PDB file of C-alpha atoms in Angstrom:
ATOM      1  CA  MET A   1     -89.075 -48.514  -7.633  1.00  0.00           C
ATOM      2  CA  ARG A   2     -88.144 -46.045  -4.880  1.00  0.00           C
ATOM      3  CA  HIS A   3     -84.886 -47.949  -4.419  1.00  0.00           C
ATOM      4  CA  VAL A   4     -83.950 -47.464  -8.070  1.00  0.00           C
ATOM      5  CA  GLY A   5     -85.215 -43.897  -8.051  1.00  0.00           C
ATOM      6  CA  SER A   6     -82.939 -42.971  -5.151  1.00  0.00           C
ATOM      7  CA  LEU A   7     -79.808 -43.993  -7.043  1.00  0.00           C
ATOM      8  CA  VAL A   8     -80.943 -42.495 -10.341  1.00  0.00           C
ATOM      9  CA  ALA A   9     -81.897 -39.221  -8.647  1.00  0.00           C
ATOM     10  CA  LEU A  10     -78.507 -39.102  -6.931  1.00  0.00           C
ATOM     11  CA  ALA A  11     -76.690 -39.416 -10.261  1.00  0.00           C
ATOM     12  CA  ILE A  12     -78.976 -36.928 -12.027  1.00  0.00           C
ATOM     13  CA  GLY A  13     -78.635 -34.355  -9.255  1.00  0.00           C
ATOM     14  CA  ASP A  14     -74.882 -34.849  -9.242  1.00  0.00           C
ATOM     15  CA  ALA A  15     -74.657 -34.289 -12.994  1.00  0.00           C
ATOM     16  CA  LEU A  16     -76.942 -31.247 -12.867  1.00  0.00           C
ATOM     17  CA  GLY A  17     -74.932 -29.626 -10.103  1.00  0.00           C
ATOM     18  CA  ALA A  18     -71.477 -30.606 -11.369  1.00  0.00           C
ATOM     19  CA  PRO A  19     -70.846 -27.298 -13.215  1.00  0.00           C
ATOM     20  CA  LEU A  20     -71.467 -25.429  -9.945  1.00  0.00           C
ATOM     21  CA  GLU A  21     -69.353 -27.689  -7.716  1.00  0.00           C
ATOM     22  CA  GLY A  22     -67.431 -25.612  -5.192  1.00  0.00           C
ATOM     23  CA  SER A  23     -68.976 -22.409  -6.510  1.00  0.00           C
ATOM     24  CA  ARG A  24     -70.216 -19.608  -4.267  1.00  0.00           C
ATOM     25  CA  GLN A  25     -72.156 -17.798  -6.965  1.00  0.00           C
ATOM     26  CA  PRO A  26     -75.784 -16.825  -6.282  1.00  0.00           C
ATOM     27  CA  GLU A  27     -78.519 -19.406  -6.708  1.00  0.00           C
ATOM     28  CA  VAL A  28     -78.892 -20.608 -10.280  1.00  0.00           C
ATOM     29  CA  TRP A  29     -81.940 -22.479 -11.532  1.00  0.00           C
ATOM     30  CA  LEU A  30     -80.832 -25.637 -13.319  1.00  0.00           C
ATOM     31  CA  ALA A  31     -83.410 -27.528 -15.357  1.00  0.00           C
ATOM     32  CA  GLU A  32     -81.036 -29.065 -17.892  1.00  0.00           C
ATOM     33  CA  TYR A  33     -77.475 -30.317 -18.047  1.00  0.00           C
ATOM     34  CA  ARG A  34     -74.655 -27.852 -18.622  1.00  0.00           C
ATOM     35  CA  SER A  35     -70.967 -28.181 -19.276  1.00  0.00           C
ATOM     36  CA  GLY A  36     -68.247 -26.404 -17.311  1.00  0.00           C
ATOM     37  CA  GLY A  37     -67.232 -26.241 -13.684  1.00  0.00           C
ATOM     38  CA  ARG A  38     -63.888 -26.651 -11.931  1.00  0.00           C
ATOM     39  CA  HIS A  39     -62.997 -29.692 -14.023  1.00  0.00           C
ATOM     40  CA  PHE A  40     -64.924 -28.578 -17.127  1.00  0.00           C
ATOM     41  CA  ARG A  41     -67.211 -31.568 -17.326  1.00  0.00           C
ATOM     42  CA  LYS A  42     -69.267 -32.384 -20.372  1.00  0.00           C
ATOM     43  CA  LYS A  43     -73.048 -32.055 -20.280  1.00  0.00           C
ATOM     44  CA  GLY A  44     -74.485 -34.790 -18.090  1.00  0.00           C
ATOM     45  CA  GLU A  45     -71.127 -35.841 -16.679  1.00  0.00           C
ATOM     46  CA  PHE A  46     -71.217 -36.678 -12.976  1.00  0.00           C
ATOM     47  CA  THR A  47     -68.612 -36.262 -10.221  1.00  0.00           C
ATOM     48  CA  ASP A  48     -66.761 -38.469  -7.765  1.00  0.00           C
ATOM     49  CA  ASP A  49     -69.913 -38.526  -5.631  1.00  0.00           C
ATOM     50  CA  THR A  50     -71.603 -40.864  -8.108  1.00  0.00           C
ATOM     51  CA  LEU A  51     -68.434 -42.920  -8.520  1.00  0.00           C
ATOM     52  CA  GLN A  52     -68.208 -43.407  -4.763  1.00  0.00           C
ATOM     53  CA  ALA A  53     -71.920 -44.171  -4.351  1.00  0.00           C
ATOM     54  CA  LYS A  54     -71.608 -46.763  -7.109  1.00  0.00           C
ATOM     55  CA  ALA A  55     -68.659 -48.318  -5.272  1.00  0.00           C
ATOM     56  CA  VAL A  56     -70.698 -48.494  -2.061  1.00  0.00           C
ATOM     57  CA  ALA A  57     -73.601 -50.145  -3.887  1.00  0.00           C
ATOM     58  CA  GLU A  58     -71.336 -52.679  -5.589  1.00  0.00           C
ATOM     59  CA  SER A  59     -69.649 -53.538  -2.302  1.00  0.00           C
ATOM     60  CA  LEU A  60     -72.979 -54.051  -0.529  1.00  0.00           C
ATOM     61  CA  VAL A  61     -74.146 -56.402  -3.269  1.00  0.00           C
ATOM     62  CA  ALA A  62     -70.870 -58.322  -3.453  1.00  0.00           C
ATOM     63  CA  GLY A  63     -70.598 -58.826   0.302  1.00  0.00           C
ATOM     64  CA  ARG A  64     -74.330 -58.920   1.038  1.00  0.00           C
ATOM     65  CA  GLY A  65     -73.720 -56.138   3.507  1.00  0.00           C
ATOM     66  CA  PHE A  66     -71.170 -53.601   4.678  1.00  0.00           C
ATOM     67  CA  CYS A  67     -67.583 -54.858   4.558  1.00  0.00           C
ATOM     68  CA  GLU A  68     -64.954 -52.217   5.240  1.00  0.00           C
ATOM     69  CA  THR A  69     -62.088 -54.069   3.553  1.00  0.00           C
ATOM     70  CA  ASP A  70     -64.026 -54.659   0.345  1.00  0.00           C
ATOM     71  CA  LEU A  71     -65.383 -51.117   0.298  1.00  0.00           C
ATOM     72  CA  VAL A  72     -61.916 -49.576   0.670  1.00  0.00           C
ATOM     73  CA  GLU A  73     -60.817 -51.642  -2.316  1.00  0.00           C
ATOM     74  CA  LYS A  74     -63.783 -50.594  -4.452  1.00  0.00           C
ATOM     75  CA  LEU A  75     -63.466 -46.935  -3.450  1.00  0.00           C
ATOM     76  CA  SER A  76     -59.774 -47.050  -4.350  1.00  0.00           C
ATOM     77  CA  GLU A  77     -60.693 -48.463  -7.755  1.00  0.00           C
ATOM     78  CA  ALA A  78     -63.157 -45.603  -8.246  1.00  0.00           C
ATOM     79  CA  TYR A  79     -60.450 -43.114  -7.280  1.00  0.00           C
ATOM     80  CA  ILE A  80     -58.088 -44.491  -9.919  1.00  0.00           C
ATOM     81  CA  VAL A  81     -60.712 -43.857 -12.628  1.00  0.00           C
ATOM     82  CA  ARG A  82     -60.776 -40.057 -12.134  1.00  0.00           C
ATOM     83  CA  PRO A  83     -58.510 -38.973  -9.258  1.00  0.00           C
ATOM     84  CA  GLU A  84     -58.804 -35.313 -10.226  1.00  0.00           C
ATOM     85  CA  TRP A  85     -62.516 -35.379  -9.414  1.00  0.00           C
ATOM     86  CA  PHE A  86     -62.057 -36.253  -5.752  1.00  0.00           C
ATOM     87  CA  GLY A  87     -62.075 -33.723  -2.933  1.00  0.00           C
ATOM     88  CA  PRO A  88     -59.131 -32.829  -0.681  1.00  0.00           C
ATOM     89  CA  THR A  89     -59.868 -35.284   2.138  1.00  0.00           C
ATOM     90  CA  SER A  90     -60.553 -38.295  -0.081  1.00  0.00           C
ATOM     91  CA  THR A  91     -57.604 -37.564  -2.374  1.00  0.00           C
ATOM     92  CA  PHE A  92     -55.131 -37.430   0.500  1.00  0.00           C
ATOM     93  CA  PHE A  93     -56.663 -40.575   2.012  1.00  0.00           C
ATOM     94  CA  PHE A  94     -56.510 -42.699  -1.143  1.00  0.00           C
ATOM     95  CA  ASP A  95     -52.972 -41.584  -1.936  1.00  0.00           C
ATOM     96  CA  LEU A  96     -51.913 -42.774   1.520  1.00  0.00           C
ATOM     97  CA  VAL A  97     -53.772 -46.085   1.244  1.00  0.00           C
ATOM     98  CA  ARG A  98     -52.331 -46.802  -2.185  1.00  0.00           C
ATOM     99  CA  SER A  99     -48.851 -46.213  -0.755  1.00  0.00           C
ATOM    100  CA  GLY A 100     -49.466 -48.863   1.920  1.00  0.00           C
ATOM    101  CA  THR A 101     -50.939 -46.972   4.883  1.00  0.00           C
ATOM    102  CA  LEU A 102     -53.721 -48.798   6.726  1.00  0.00           C
ATOM    103  CA  PRO A 103     -57.126 -47.117   6.166  1.00  0.00           C
ATOM    104  CA  HIS A 104     -57.814 -46.126   9.793  1.00  0.00           C
ATOM    105  CA  ARG A 105     -54.298 -44.760  10.137  1.00  0.00           C
ATOM    106  CA  ALA A 106     -54.653 -42.892   6.843  1.00  0.00           C
ATOM    107  CA  ALA A 107     -57.915 -41.269   7.964  1.00  0.00           C
ATOM    108  CA  LEU A 108     -56.275 -40.029  11.169  1.00  0.00           C
ATOM    109  CA  ILE A 109     -53.226 -38.699   9.295  1.00  0.00           C
ATOM    110  CA  VAL A 110     -55.453 -36.791   6.878  1.00  0.00           C
ATOM    111  CA  HIS A 111     -57.484 -35.354   9.746  1.00  0.00           C
ATOM    112  CA  LYS A 112     -54.360 -34.089  11.510  1.00  0.00           C
ATOM    113  CA  LYS A 113     -52.533 -32.821   8.424  1.00  0.00           C
ATOM    114  CA  LYS A 114     -55.602 -31.042   7.038  1.00  0.00           C
ATOM    115  CA  GLN A 115     -56.561 -29.772  10.505  1.00  0.00           C
ATOM    116  CA  GLY A 116     -59.925 -31.451  10.167  1.00  0.00           C
ATOM    117  CA  SER A 117     -61.955 -33.708   7.902  1.00  0.00           C
ATOM    118  CA  ARG A 118     -65.387 -32.108   7.804  1.00  0.00           C
ATOM    119  CA  THR A 119     -65.707 -32.224   4.020  1.00  0.00           C
ATOM    120  CA  ASN A 120     -68.793 -33.804   2.495  1.00  0.00           C
ATOM    121  CA  GLY A 121     -67.387 -36.749   0.525  1.00  0.00           C
ATOM    122  CA  SER A 122     -68.494 -39.423   2.963  1.00  0.00           C
ATOM    123  CA  VAL A 123     -72.011 -37.966   3.060  1.00  0.00           C
ATOM    124  CA  MET A 124     -72.458 -37.912  -0.696  1.00  0.00           C
ATOM    125  CA  ARG A 125     -71.706 -41.607  -1.194  1.00  0.00           C
ATOM    126  CA  GLY A 126     -74.009 -42.954   1.506  1.00  0.00           C
ATOM    127  CA  PHE A 127     -77.440 -43.351  -0.123  1.00  0.00           C
ATOM    128  CA  PRO A 128     -76.942 -47.041  -1.090  1.00  0.00           C
ATOM    129  CA  LEU A 129     -76.638 -47.792   2.629  1.00  0.00           C
ATOM    130  CA  GLY A 130     -80.105 -46.369   3.171  1.00  0.00           C
ATOM    131  CA  ILE A 131     -81.471 -48.480   0.354  1.00  0.00           C
ATOM    132  CA  PHE A 132     -79.855 -51.652   1.695  1.00  0.00           C
ATOM    133  CA  TYR A 133     -80.348 -51.307   5.457  1.00  0.00           C
ATOM    134  CA  PRO A 134     -83.502 -50.549   7.444  1.00  0.00           C
ATOM    135  CA  ALA A 135     -83.441 -47.870  10.127  1.00  0.00           C
ATOM    136  CA  PRO A 136     -82.122 -47.723  12.817  1.00  0.00           C
ATOM    137  CA  GLU A 137     -79.467 -50.239  11.687  1.00  0.00           C
ATOM    138  CA  VAL A 138     -78.415 -47.920   8.885  1.00  0.00           C
ATOM    139  CA  TYR A 139     -77.427 -45.219  11.388  1.00  0.00           C
ATOM    140  CA  ASP A 140     -74.459 -47.104  12.835  1.00  0.00           C
ATOM    141  CA  VAL A 141     -73.424 -48.514   9.451  1.00  0.00           C
ATOM    142  CA  SER A 142     -73.409 -45.003   7.966  1.00  0.00           C
ATOM    143  CA  ILE A 143     -71.079 -43.768  10.693  1.00  0.00           C
ATOM    144  CA  ALA A 144     -68.747 -46.721  10.132  1.00  0.00           C
ATOM    145  CA  CYS A 145     -68.738 -46.119   6.380  1.00  0.00           C
ATOM    146  CA  SER A 146     -67.948 -42.427   6.811  1.00  0.00           C
ATOM    147  CA  ARG A 147     -65.179 -43.095   9.315  1.00  0.00           C
ATOM    148  CA  ILE A 148     -63.199 -45.036   6.695  1.00  0.00           C
ATOM    149  CA  THR A 149     -62.070 -41.818   5.014  1.00  0.00           C
ATOM    150  CA  HIS A 150     -63.297 -38.979   7.250  1.00  0.00           C
ATOM    151  CA  TYR A 151     -62.085 -39.088  10.849  1.00  0.00           C
ATOM    152  CA  ASP A 152     -64.285 -36.203  12.014  1.00  0.00           C
ATOM    153  CA  PRO A 153     -67.549 -37.714  13.320  1.00  0.00           C
ATOM    154  CA  VAL A 154     -69.887 -35.015  11.996  1.00  0.00           C
ATOM    155  CA  GLY A 155     -69.740 -36.383   8.451  1.00  0.00           C
ATOM    156  CA  GLY A 156     -70.846 -39.772   9.687  1.00  0.00           C
ATOM    157  CA  HIS A 157     -73.775 -38.336  11.621  1.00  0.00           C
ATOM    158  CA  CYS A 158     -74.837 -36.222   8.640  1.00  0.00           C
ATOM    159  CA  SER A 159     -74.692 -39.295   6.443  1.00  0.00           C
ATOM    160  CA  ALA A 160     -76.629 -41.301   9.017  1.00  0.00           C
ATOM    161  CA  PHE A 161     -79.352 -38.650   9.298  1.00  0.00           C
ATOM    162  CA  LEU A 162     -79.926 -38.552   5.537  1.00  0.00           C
ATOM    163  CA  ASN A 163     -79.609 -42.311   5.107  1.00  0.00           C
ATOM    164  CA  VAL A 164     -82.275 -42.967   7.730  1.00  0.00           C
ATOM    165  CA  MET A 165     -84.594 -40.816   5.632  1.00  0.00           C
ATOM    166  CA  VAL A 166     -83.616 -42.685   2.461  1.00  0.00           C
ATOM    167  CA  SER A 167     -84.168 -46.003   4.216  1.00  0.00           C
ATOM    168  CA  ASP A 168     -87.587 -45.057   5.532  1.00  0.00           C
ATOM    169  CA  MET A 169     -88.829 -43.525   2.291  1.00  0.00           C
ATOM    170  CA  CYS A 170     -87.634 -46.513   0.254  1.00  0.00           C
ATOM    171  CA  ARG A 171     -89.844 -48.577   2.549  1.00  0.00           C
ATOM    172  CA  GLY A 172     -92.947 -46.446   2.064  1.00  0.00           C
ATOM    173  CA  VAL A 173     -92.632 -43.889   4.870  1.00  0.00           C
ATOM    174  CA  SER A 174     -93.624 -40.289   4.110  1.00  0.00           C
ATOM    175  CA  ARG A 175     -91.044 -37.529   3.801  1.00  0.00           C
ATOM    176  CA  ALA A 176     -92.203 -35.782   6.984  1.00  0.00           C
ATOM    177  CA  ALA A 177     -92.264 -38.986   9.032  1.00  0.00           C
ATOM    178  CA  ALA A 178     -88.838 -40.014   7.739  1.00  0.00           C
ATOM    179  CA  PHE A 179     -87.452 -36.630   8.773  1.00  0.00           C
ATOM    180  CA  ARG A 180     -88.894 -36.939  12.267  1.00  0.00           C
ATOM    181  CA  HIS A 181     -87.473 -40.448  12.595  1.00  0.00           C
ATOM    182  CA  ALA A 182     -84.000 -39.331  11.499  1.00  0.00           C
ATOM    183  CA  ARG A 183     -84.110 -36.442  13.946  1.00  0.00           C
ATOM    184  CA  SER A 184     -85.113 -38.753  16.799  1.00  0.00           C
ATOM    185  CA  LEU A 185     -82.172 -41.086  16.097  1.00  0.00           C
ATOM    186  CA  CYS A 186     -79.520 -38.375  15.702  1.00  0.00           C
ATOM    187  CA  THR A 187     -77.006 -38.425  18.563  1.00  0.00           C
ATOM    188  CA  ASN A 188     -74.689 -35.597  17.494  1.00  0.00           C
ATOM    189  CA  ASN A 189     -75.634 -32.235  18.996  1.00  0.00           C
ATOM    190  CA  GLU A 190     -74.410 -30.090  16.102  1.00  0.00           C
ATOM    191  CA  VAL A 191     -76.007 -32.233  13.426  1.00  0.00           C
ATOM    192  CA  HIS A 192     -79.244 -32.478  15.390  1.00  0.00           C
ATOM    193  CA  ALA A 193     -79.371 -28.706  15.847  1.00  0.00           C
ATOM    194  CA  VAL A 194     -78.762 -27.862  12.182  1.00  0.00           C
ATOM    195  CA  LEU A 195     -80.399 -30.718  10.264  1.00  0.00           C
ATOM    196  CA  GLY A 196     -83.113 -31.258  12.844  1.00  0.00           C
ATOM    197  CA  SER A 197     -84.199 -27.626  12.414  1.00  0.00           C
ATOM    198  CA  CYS A 198     -83.350 -27.318   8.732  1.00  0.00           C
ATOM    199  CA  ASP A 199     -86.142 -24.837   8.029  1.00  0.00           C
ATOM    200  CA  HIS A 200     -84.656 -22.342  10.520  1.00  0.00           C
ATOM    201  CA  TYR A 201     -81.527 -21.675   8.443  1.00  0.00           C
ATOM    202  CA  ASP A 202     -80.870 -20.513   4.907  1.00  0.00           C
ATOM    203  CA  PRO A 203     -78.807 -22.973   2.820  1.00  0.00           C
ATOM    204  CA  VAL A 204     -75.124 -22.154   2.377  1.00  0.00           C
ATOM    205  CA  PRO A 205     -73.140 -23.573  -0.596  1.00  0.00           C
ATOM    206  CA  THR A 206     -70.016 -25.142   0.889  1.00  0.00           C
ATOM    207  CA  LEU A 207     -68.067 -28.400   1.116  1.00  0.00           C
ATOM    208  CA  ASP A 208     -68.568 -28.550   4.896  1.00  0.00           C
ATOM    209  CA  ALA A 209     -70.407 -31.777   5.752  1.00  0.00           C
ATOM    210  CA  VAL A 210     -73.003 -30.190   8.029  1.00  0.00           C
ATOM    211  CA  LEU A 211     -73.748 -27.157   5.874  1.00  0.00           C
ATOM    212  CA  CYS A 212     -73.808 -29.171   2.657  1.00  0.00           C
ATOM    213  CA  SER A 213     -76.153 -31.745   4.203  1.00  0.00           C
ATOM    214  CA  HIS A 214     -78.346 -28.942   5.483  1.00  0.00           C
ATOM    215  CA  ALA A 215     -78.525 -27.303   2.052  1.00  0.00           C
ATOM    216  CA  ALA A 216     -79.600 -30.592   0.457  1.00  0.00           C
ATOM    217  CA  LEU A 217     -82.112 -31.391   3.198  1.00  0.00           C
ATOM    218  CA  HIS A 218     -83.526 -27.866   3.247  1.00  0.00           C
ATOM    219  CA  SER A 219     -84.133 -27.976  -0.510  1.00  0.00           C
ATOM    220  CA  PHE A 220     -85.653 -31.454  -0.344  1.00  0.00           C
ATOM    221  CA  MET A 221     -88.022 -30.647   2.504  1.00  0.00           C
ATOM    222  CA  GLN A 222     -89.159 -27.423   0.816  1.00  0.00           C
ATOM    223  CA  ALA A 223     -89.641 -29.010  -2.624  1.00  0.00           C
ATOM    224  CA  LYS A 224     -93.170 -29.292  -3.979  1.00  0.00           C
ATOM    225  CA  SER A 225     -92.185 -31.645  -6.795  1.00  0.00           C
ATOM    226  CA  ALA A 226     -89.176 -33.457  -8.251  1.00  0.00           C
ATOM    227  CA  GLU A 227     -88.152 -30.202  -9.957  1.00  0.00           C
ATOM    228  CA  MET A 228     -88.683 -27.660  -7.189  1.00  0.00           C
TER     229      MET A 228
END
């Protein structure tokens, strides 16, 4: 049931936080769905994060594993559903791919044109990888999955760190042990410093892959229950 719970929790958290997406307002306690936000979503309506995670899950099932070509196709299909929901990096990437640019070339173009690709889109879609793959295999797959759209490596390492934890906990490992395992496997200095010492920093609401991942991890590690 932990496998199912991971996906359901992802969608619920996405829908709860959707009205605050991209906001820098002070901390708000959310215990029920609200409407509003940048795209004025209805109560309980999720974002592109859930659409992309669903695409990853469907691709893993269809191909019985990670297949870049199939995943690009399924992510593109998700983009067509609600293009206005997608962030700046993913939007630019999918527009290029749909116009005929090869995915790896598109990711590099976006990185250069946007002067970076540290946004969090590739992190938010990764949980199905943790459900499907055991650690440490999931680490390398997470980086490969992130690299499809986000050329900057930090997003991939953030995704890998969190997905190792998902993988371990879906297989019965405790939260603390999963965290220690993810930290031991992390090979990116910045990600290791921030996520590996998540209790040393206050969470910052931002679209940056490292800071966003830290905010999520900090909250999760401090939580005493599913609500807080």
